[in-house]
Short mmCIF file of C-alpha atoms in Angstrom, two decimals:
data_model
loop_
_atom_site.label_atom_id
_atom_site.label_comp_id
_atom_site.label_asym_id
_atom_site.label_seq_id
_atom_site.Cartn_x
_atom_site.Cartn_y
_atom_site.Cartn_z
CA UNK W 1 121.85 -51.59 -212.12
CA UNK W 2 121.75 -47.95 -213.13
CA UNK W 3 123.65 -45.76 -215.62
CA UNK W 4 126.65 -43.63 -214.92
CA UNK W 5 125.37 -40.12 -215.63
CA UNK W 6 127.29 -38.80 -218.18
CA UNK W 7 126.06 -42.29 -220.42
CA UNK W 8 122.56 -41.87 -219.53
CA UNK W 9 123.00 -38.18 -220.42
CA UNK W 10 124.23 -39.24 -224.16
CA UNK W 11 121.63 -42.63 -224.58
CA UNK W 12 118.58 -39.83 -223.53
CA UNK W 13 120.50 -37.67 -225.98
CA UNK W 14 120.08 -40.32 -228.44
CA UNK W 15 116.74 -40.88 -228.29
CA UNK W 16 116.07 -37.84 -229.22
CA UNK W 17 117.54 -37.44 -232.29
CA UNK W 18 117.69 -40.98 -233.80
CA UNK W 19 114.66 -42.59 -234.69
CA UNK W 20 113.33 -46.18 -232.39
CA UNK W 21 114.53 -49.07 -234.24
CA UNK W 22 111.79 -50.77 -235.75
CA UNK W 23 111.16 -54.45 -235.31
CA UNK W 24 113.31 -55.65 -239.04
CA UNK W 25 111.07 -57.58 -241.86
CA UNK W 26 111.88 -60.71 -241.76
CA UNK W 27 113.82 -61.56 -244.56
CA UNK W 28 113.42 -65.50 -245.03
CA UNK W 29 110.29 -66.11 -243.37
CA UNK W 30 106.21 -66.05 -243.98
CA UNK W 31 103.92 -64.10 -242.25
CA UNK W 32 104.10 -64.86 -238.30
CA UNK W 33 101.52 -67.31 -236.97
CA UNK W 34 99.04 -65.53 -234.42
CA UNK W 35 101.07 -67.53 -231.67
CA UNK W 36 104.11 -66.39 -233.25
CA UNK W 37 103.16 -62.57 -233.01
CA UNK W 38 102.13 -62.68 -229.82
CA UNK W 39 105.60 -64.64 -228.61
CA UNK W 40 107.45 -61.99 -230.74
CA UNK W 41 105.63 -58.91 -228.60
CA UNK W 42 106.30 -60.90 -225.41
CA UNK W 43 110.03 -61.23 -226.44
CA UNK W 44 110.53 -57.82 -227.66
CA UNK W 45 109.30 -56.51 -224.24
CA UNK W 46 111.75 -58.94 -222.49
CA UNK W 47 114.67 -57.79 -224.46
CA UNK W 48 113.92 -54.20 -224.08
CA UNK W 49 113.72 -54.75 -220.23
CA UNK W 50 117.31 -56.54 -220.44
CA UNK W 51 118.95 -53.72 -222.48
CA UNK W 52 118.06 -51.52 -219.84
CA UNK W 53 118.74 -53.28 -216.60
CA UNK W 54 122.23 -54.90 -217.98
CA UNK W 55 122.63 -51.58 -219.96
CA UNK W 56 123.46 -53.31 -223.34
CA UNK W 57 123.96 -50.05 -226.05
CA UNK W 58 122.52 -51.83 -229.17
CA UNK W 59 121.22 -55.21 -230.04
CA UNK W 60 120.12 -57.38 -232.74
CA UNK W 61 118.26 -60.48 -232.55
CA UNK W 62 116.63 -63.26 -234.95
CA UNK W 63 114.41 -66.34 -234.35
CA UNK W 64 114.13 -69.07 -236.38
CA UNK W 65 111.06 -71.56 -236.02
CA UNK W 66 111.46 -74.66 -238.76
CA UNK W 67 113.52 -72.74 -240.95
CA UNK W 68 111.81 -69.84 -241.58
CA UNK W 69 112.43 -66.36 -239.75
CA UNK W 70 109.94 -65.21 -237.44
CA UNK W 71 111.39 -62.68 -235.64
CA UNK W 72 113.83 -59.69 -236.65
CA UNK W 73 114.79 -56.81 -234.63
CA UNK W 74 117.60 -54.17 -234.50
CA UNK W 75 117.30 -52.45 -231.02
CA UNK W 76 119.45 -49.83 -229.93
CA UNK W 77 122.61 -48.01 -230.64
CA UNK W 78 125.56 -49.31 -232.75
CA UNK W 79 128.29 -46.27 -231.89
CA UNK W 80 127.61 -43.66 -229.04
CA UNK W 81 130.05 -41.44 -230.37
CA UNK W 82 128.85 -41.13 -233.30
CA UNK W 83 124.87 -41.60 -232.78
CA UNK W 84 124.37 -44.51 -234.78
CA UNK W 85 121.09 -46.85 -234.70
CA UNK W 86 121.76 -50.61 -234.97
CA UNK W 87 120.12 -51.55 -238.11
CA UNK W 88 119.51 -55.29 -240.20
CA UNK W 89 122.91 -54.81 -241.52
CA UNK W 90 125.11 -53.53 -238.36
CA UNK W 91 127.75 -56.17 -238.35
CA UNK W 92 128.58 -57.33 -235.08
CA UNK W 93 131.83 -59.12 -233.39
CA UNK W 94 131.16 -62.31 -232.20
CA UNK W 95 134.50 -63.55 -230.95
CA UNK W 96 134.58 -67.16 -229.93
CA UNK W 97 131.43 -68.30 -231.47
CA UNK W 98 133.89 -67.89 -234.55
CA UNK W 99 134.66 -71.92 -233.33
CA UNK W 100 131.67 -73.21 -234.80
CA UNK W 101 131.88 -72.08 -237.95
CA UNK W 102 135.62 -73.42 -237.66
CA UNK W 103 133.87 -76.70 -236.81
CA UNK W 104 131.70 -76.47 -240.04
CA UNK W 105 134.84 -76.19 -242.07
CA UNK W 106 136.01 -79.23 -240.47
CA UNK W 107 133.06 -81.35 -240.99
CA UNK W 108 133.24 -80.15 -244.70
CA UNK W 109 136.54 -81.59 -245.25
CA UNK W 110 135.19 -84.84 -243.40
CA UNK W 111 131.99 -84.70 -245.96
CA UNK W 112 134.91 -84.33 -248.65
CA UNK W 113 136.86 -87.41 -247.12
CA UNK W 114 140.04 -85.60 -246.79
CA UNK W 115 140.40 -86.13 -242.53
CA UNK W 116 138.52 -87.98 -240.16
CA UNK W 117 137.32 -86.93 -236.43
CA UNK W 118 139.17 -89.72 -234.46
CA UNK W 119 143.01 -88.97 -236.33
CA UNK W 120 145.48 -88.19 -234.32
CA UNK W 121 146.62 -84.85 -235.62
CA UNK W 122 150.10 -86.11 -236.31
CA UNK W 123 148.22 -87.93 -239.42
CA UNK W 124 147.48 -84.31 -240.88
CA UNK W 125 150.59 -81.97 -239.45
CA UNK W 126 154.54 -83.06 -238.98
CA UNK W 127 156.82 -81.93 -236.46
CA UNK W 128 154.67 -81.63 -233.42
CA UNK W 129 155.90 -82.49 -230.62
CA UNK W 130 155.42 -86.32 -229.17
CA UNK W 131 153.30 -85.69 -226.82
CA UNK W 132 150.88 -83.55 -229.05
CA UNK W 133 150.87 -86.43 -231.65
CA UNK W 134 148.14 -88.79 -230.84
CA UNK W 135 145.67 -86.10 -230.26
CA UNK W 136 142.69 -86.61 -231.98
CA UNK W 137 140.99 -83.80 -234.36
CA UNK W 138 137.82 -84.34 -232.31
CA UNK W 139 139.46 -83.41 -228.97
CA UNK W 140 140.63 -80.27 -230.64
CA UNK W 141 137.15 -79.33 -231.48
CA UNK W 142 135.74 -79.82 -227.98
CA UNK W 143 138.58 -79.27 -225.94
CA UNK W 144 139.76 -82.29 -224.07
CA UNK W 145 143.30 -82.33 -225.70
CA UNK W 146 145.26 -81.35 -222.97
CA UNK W 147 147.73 -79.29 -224.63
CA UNK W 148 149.12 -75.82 -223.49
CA UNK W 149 147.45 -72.38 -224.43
CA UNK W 150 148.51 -70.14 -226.24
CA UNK W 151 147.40 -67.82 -224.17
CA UNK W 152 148.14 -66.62 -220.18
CA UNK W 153 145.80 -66.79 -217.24
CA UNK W 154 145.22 -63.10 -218.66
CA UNK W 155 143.95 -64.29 -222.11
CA UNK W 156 146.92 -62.56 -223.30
CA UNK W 157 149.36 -64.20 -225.90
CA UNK W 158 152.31 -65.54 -224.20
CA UNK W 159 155.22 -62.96 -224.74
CA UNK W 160 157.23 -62.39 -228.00
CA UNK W 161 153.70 -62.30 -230.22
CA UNK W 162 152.32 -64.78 -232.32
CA UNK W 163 155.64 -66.63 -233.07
CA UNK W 164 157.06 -66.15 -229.72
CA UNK W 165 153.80 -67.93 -228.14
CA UNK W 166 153.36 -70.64 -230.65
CA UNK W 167 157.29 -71.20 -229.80
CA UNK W 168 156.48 -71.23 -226.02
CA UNK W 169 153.01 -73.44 -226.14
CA UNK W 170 155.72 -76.03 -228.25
CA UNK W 171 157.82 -76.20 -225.79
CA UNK W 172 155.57 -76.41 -222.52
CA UNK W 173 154.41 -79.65 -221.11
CA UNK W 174 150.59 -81.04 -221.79
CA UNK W 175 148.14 -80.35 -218.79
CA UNK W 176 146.50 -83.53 -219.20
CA UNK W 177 146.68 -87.01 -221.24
CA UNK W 178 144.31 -86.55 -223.96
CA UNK W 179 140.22 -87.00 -223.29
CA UNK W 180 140.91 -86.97 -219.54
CA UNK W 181 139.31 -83.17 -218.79
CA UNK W 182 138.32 -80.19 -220.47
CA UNK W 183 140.39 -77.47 -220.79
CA UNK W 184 139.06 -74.23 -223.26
CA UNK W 185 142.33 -73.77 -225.00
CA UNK W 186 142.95 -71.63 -228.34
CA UNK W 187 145.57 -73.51 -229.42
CA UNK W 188 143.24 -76.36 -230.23
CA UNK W 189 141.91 -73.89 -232.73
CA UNK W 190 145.05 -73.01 -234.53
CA UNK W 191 146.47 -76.31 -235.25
CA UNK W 192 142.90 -76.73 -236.67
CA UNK W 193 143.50 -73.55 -238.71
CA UNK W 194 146.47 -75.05 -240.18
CA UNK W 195 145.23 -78.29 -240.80
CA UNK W 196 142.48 -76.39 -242.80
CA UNK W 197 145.11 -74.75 -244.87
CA UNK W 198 146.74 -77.77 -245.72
CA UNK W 199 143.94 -79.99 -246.28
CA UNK W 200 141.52 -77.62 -248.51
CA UNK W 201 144.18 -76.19 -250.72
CA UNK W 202 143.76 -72.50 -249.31
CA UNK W 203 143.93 -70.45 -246.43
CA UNK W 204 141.57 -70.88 -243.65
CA UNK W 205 139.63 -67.53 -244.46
CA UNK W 206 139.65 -67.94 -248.48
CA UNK W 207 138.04 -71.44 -247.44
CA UNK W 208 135.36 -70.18 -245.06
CA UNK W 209 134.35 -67.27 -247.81
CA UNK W 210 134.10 -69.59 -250.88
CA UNK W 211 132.79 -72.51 -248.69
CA UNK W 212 130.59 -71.20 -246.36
CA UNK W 213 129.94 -67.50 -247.07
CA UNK W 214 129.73 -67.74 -250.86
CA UNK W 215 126.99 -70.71 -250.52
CA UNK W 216 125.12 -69.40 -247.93
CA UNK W 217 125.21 -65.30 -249.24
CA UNK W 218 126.67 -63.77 -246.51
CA UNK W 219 128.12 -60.48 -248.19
CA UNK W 220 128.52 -58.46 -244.85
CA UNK W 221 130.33 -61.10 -242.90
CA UNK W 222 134.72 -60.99 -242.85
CA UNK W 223 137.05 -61.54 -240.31
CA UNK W 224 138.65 -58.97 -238.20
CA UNK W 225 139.78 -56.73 -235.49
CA UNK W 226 140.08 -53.22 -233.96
CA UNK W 227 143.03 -52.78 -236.51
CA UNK W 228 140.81 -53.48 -239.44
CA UNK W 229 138.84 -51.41 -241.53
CA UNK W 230 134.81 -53.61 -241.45
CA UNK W 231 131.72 -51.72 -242.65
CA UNK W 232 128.88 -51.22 -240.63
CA UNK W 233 130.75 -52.72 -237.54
CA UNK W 234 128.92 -51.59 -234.51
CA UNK W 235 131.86 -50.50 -231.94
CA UNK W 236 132.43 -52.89 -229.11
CA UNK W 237 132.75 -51.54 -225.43
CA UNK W 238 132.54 -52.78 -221.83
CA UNK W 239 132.49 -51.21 -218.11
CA UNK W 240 135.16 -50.56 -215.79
CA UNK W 241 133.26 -49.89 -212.81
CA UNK W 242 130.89 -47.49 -213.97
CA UNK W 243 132.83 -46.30 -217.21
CA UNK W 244 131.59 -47.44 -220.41
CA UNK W 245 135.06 -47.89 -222.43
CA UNK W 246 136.20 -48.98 -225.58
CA UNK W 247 136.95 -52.23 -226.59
CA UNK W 248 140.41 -53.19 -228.35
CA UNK W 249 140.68 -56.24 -229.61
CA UNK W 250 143.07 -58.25 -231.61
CA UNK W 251 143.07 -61.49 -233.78
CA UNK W 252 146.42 -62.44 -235.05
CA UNK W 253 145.56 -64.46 -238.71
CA UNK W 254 146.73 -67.61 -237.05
CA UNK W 255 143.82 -67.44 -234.38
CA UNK W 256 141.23 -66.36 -236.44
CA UNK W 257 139.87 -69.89 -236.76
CA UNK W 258 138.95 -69.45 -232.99
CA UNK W 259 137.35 -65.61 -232.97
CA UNK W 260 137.45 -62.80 -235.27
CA UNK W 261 134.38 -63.13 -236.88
CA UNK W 262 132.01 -60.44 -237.72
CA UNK W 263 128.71 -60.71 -239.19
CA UNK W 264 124.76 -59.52 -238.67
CA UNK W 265 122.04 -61.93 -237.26
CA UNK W 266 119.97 -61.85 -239.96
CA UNK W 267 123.81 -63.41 -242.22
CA UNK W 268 123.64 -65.96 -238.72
CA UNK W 269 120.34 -66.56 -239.54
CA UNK W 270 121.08 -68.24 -243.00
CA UNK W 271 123.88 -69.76 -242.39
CA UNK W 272 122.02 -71.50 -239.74
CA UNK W 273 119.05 -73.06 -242.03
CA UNK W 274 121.41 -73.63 -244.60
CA UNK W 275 123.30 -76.16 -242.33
CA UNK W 276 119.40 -77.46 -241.36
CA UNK W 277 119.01 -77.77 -244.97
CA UNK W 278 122.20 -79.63 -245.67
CA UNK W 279 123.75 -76.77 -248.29
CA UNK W 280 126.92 -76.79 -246.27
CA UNK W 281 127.05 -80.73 -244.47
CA UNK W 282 125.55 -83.81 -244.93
CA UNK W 283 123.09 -85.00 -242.28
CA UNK W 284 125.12 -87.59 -241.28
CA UNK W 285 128.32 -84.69 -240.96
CA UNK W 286 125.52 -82.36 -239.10
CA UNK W 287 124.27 -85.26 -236.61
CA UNK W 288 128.36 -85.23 -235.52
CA UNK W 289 129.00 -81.71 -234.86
CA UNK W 290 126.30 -81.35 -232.49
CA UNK W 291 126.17 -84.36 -231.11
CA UNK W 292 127.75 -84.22 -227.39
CA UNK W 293 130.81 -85.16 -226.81
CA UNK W 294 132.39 -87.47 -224.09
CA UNK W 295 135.51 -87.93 -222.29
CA UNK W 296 137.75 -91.41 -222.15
CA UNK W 297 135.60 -92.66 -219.70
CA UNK W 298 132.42 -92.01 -220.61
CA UNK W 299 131.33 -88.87 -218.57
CA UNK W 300 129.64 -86.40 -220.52
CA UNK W 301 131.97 -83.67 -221.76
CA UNK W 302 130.69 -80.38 -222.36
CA UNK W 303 131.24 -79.23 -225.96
CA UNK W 304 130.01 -81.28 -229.13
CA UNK W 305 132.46 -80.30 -232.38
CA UNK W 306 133.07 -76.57 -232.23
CA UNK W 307 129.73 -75.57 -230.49
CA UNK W 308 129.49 -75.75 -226.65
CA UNK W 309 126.55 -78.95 -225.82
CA UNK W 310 123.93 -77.44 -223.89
CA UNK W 311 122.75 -80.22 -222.17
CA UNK W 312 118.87 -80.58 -219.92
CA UNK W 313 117.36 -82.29 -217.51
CA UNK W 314 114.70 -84.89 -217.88
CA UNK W 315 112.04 -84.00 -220.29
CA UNK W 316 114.07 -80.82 -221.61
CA UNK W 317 115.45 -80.36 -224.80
CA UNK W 318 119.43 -79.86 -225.54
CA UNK W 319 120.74 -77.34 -227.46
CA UNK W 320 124.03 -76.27 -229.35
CA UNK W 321 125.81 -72.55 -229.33
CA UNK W 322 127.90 -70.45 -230.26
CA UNK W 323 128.71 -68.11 -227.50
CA UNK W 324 131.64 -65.09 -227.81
CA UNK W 325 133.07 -62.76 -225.51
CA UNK W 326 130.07 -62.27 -223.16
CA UNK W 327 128.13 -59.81 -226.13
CA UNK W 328 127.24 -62.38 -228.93
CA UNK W 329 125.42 -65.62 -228.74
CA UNK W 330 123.62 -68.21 -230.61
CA UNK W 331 121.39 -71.40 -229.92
CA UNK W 332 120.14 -74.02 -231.60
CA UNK W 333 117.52 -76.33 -230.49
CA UNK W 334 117.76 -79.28 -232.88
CA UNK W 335 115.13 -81.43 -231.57
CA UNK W 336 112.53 -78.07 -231.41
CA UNK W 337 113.44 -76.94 -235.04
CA UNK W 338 114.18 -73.67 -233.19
CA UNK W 339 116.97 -71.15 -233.06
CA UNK W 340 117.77 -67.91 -231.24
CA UNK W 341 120.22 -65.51 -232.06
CA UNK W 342 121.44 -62.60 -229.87
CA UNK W 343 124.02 -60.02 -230.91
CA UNK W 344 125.55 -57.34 -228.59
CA UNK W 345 128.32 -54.63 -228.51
CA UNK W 346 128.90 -54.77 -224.92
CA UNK W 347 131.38 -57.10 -223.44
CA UNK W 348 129.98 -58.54 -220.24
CA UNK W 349 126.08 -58.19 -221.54
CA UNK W 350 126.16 -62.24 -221.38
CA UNK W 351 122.58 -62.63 -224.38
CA UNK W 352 123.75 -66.19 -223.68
CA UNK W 353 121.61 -65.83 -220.23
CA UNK W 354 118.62 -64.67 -222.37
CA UNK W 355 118.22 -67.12 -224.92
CA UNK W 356 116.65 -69.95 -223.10
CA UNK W 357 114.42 -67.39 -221.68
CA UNK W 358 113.81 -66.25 -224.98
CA UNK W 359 113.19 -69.40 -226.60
CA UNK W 360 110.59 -70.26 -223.76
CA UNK W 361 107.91 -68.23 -225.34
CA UNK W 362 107.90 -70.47 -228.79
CA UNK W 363 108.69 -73.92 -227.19
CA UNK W 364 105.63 -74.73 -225.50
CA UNK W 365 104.01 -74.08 -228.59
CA UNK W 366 105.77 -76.34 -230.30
CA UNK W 367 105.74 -79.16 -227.84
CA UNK W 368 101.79 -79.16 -228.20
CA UNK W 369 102.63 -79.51 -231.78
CA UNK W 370 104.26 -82.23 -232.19
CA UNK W 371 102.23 -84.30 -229.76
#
């Protein structure tokens, strides 16, 4: 790939006058392990080279080996207009990886015994219509409900806004009997929301804050769009062609529960050993979320609750993610006591295609380990 000139005109421009973004001190973590350093130098190098050749403006990324941080970098450039450096606290959209910390918030009510996975949703909601009643809460989470979108084959609401296309996904017919296929499908995520709402006593957001941000201290992370005013929020663009544009984006409230969070890797980061260290679920609660999912029949299903179920081949280890709008991505390994987290602002810079890549150069490692 190469650079349309006028942007390789402004990033050499850039280098110039803003200093390189130093590798970030980890801020949960000891001093790296010799191994450790040297996979961190190899990683750094790899992620440099993948900036370039898929032309990714600015970057952050954050490793986590058994809890502690051993790797923390800010690479790049938050906002070319304005000739700003990423930094540890550039807050970053990560659009649908939003679901899994929706799916946290409903394994918190489970831990609190207010819902269970296998309701049918007609248990926590009323008027809904028949066919959506015997849905179950976990087919919302992984997507095998079968009910109509929200949005078109665009990923644009249906017309008439938020009301119009909740009014319109009411009235259409299901694709599928429940648990027969997977179909990714936002309005799994708002009747979520609302069960949230009705469940915990507040609104999905307050919840998340005093639930999950609160406990885990996550000051820089909100929800929000291009119509919002969020500090430090690196600007989010794509290519048309060879044009670097702008991205617009918009959450309505009501599908916030299913993207419209912002946050920093390093806030990722935490929230991520707090739910290893059981400050936001039980064990038993964590063990469920990630554990993947199946359809009626038995064949594997691709998403566990909330997070997509990354799942290997013989001899390979799974892994769980949270992946959002081809820029932002996070895995965990749960078996390998690993995690890898990769933040973009460029739509279509896919980090979810680097991660395994990256987390090669610490799993062998830790294979020898535990033998």
């Amino acid at each position: 790939m190469r650079f349309p000139r006028t942007l390789c005109f402004l990033l050499a421009s850039l280098a110039i006058s803003l200093p390189a973004a130093p590798a970030l001190a980890a801020p949960l973590a000891a001093t790296a392990s010799a191994s450790d350093s040297a996979a961190n130098q190899a990683v750094l190098d790899y992620i440099r080279a993948q900036m370039q050749e898929r032309r990714i403006p600015g970057l952050q990324i954050v490793v986590i080996r058994r809890q502690k941080v051993v790797l923390s970098a800010a690479l790049g450039v938050a906002n070319l207009q304005h000739r700003v450096a990423v930094g540890e606290h550039t807050v970053f959209s990560i659009n649908s990886a939003t679901k899994a910390v929706t799916g946290v918030a409903i394994m918190q009510l489970v831990d609190q015994g207010k819902l269970a996975l296998e309701a049918p949703v007609s248990r926590y909601l009323d008027g809904l219509p028949a066919p959506w009643q015997a849905v179950t809460l976990a087919q919302l989470l992984n997507h095998t409900s079968g009910l109509p979108d929200l949005l078109d084959g665009e990923g644009d609401l249906l017309p008439g806004g938020m009301e119009g296309a909740w009014k319109a996904a009411l009235a259409a017919p299901v694709q599928f009997a429940p648990g027969q296929r997977f179909s990714y499908n936002q309005t799994n995520y708002v009747l979520l929301g609302k069960i949230i709402d009705r469940l915990s006593g507040e609104p999905f957001l307050d919840f998340i804050r005093h639930k999950q941000f609160d406990v885990v201290g996550m000051p820089g992370s909100s929800f929000g769009d291009t119509g919002d005013i969020i500090m430090d929020k690196a600007n989010s663009y794509r290519f048309q062609g060879s044009v670097l544009r702008n991205v617009v984006e918009e959450f309505p409230p009501a599908m916030r529960t299913g993207a419209g969070m912002n946050t920093t890797a390093t806030e990722l980061g935490k929230w991520i050993v707090a739910l290893q260290q059981g400050r936001l679920l039980t064990p038993a609660s964590l063990a469920a979320m990630w554990a993947p999912s199946s359809f009626a029949d038995g064949r594997p299903a691709p998403w566990a609750m909330g997070w997509p179920a990354i799942r290997r081949g013989a001899g390979v280890q799974r892994a769980v993610a949270g992946n959002g709008g081809g820029r932002s991505a996070f895995y965990v390994y749960p078996e390998d006591d690993l995690a890898v987290i990769i933040l973009t602002n460029l739509a279509g810079g896919r980090p979810d295609q680097l991660i395994d890549t990256v987390a090669g150069f610490y799993l062998p490692a830790l294979r020898r380990e535990r033998r």
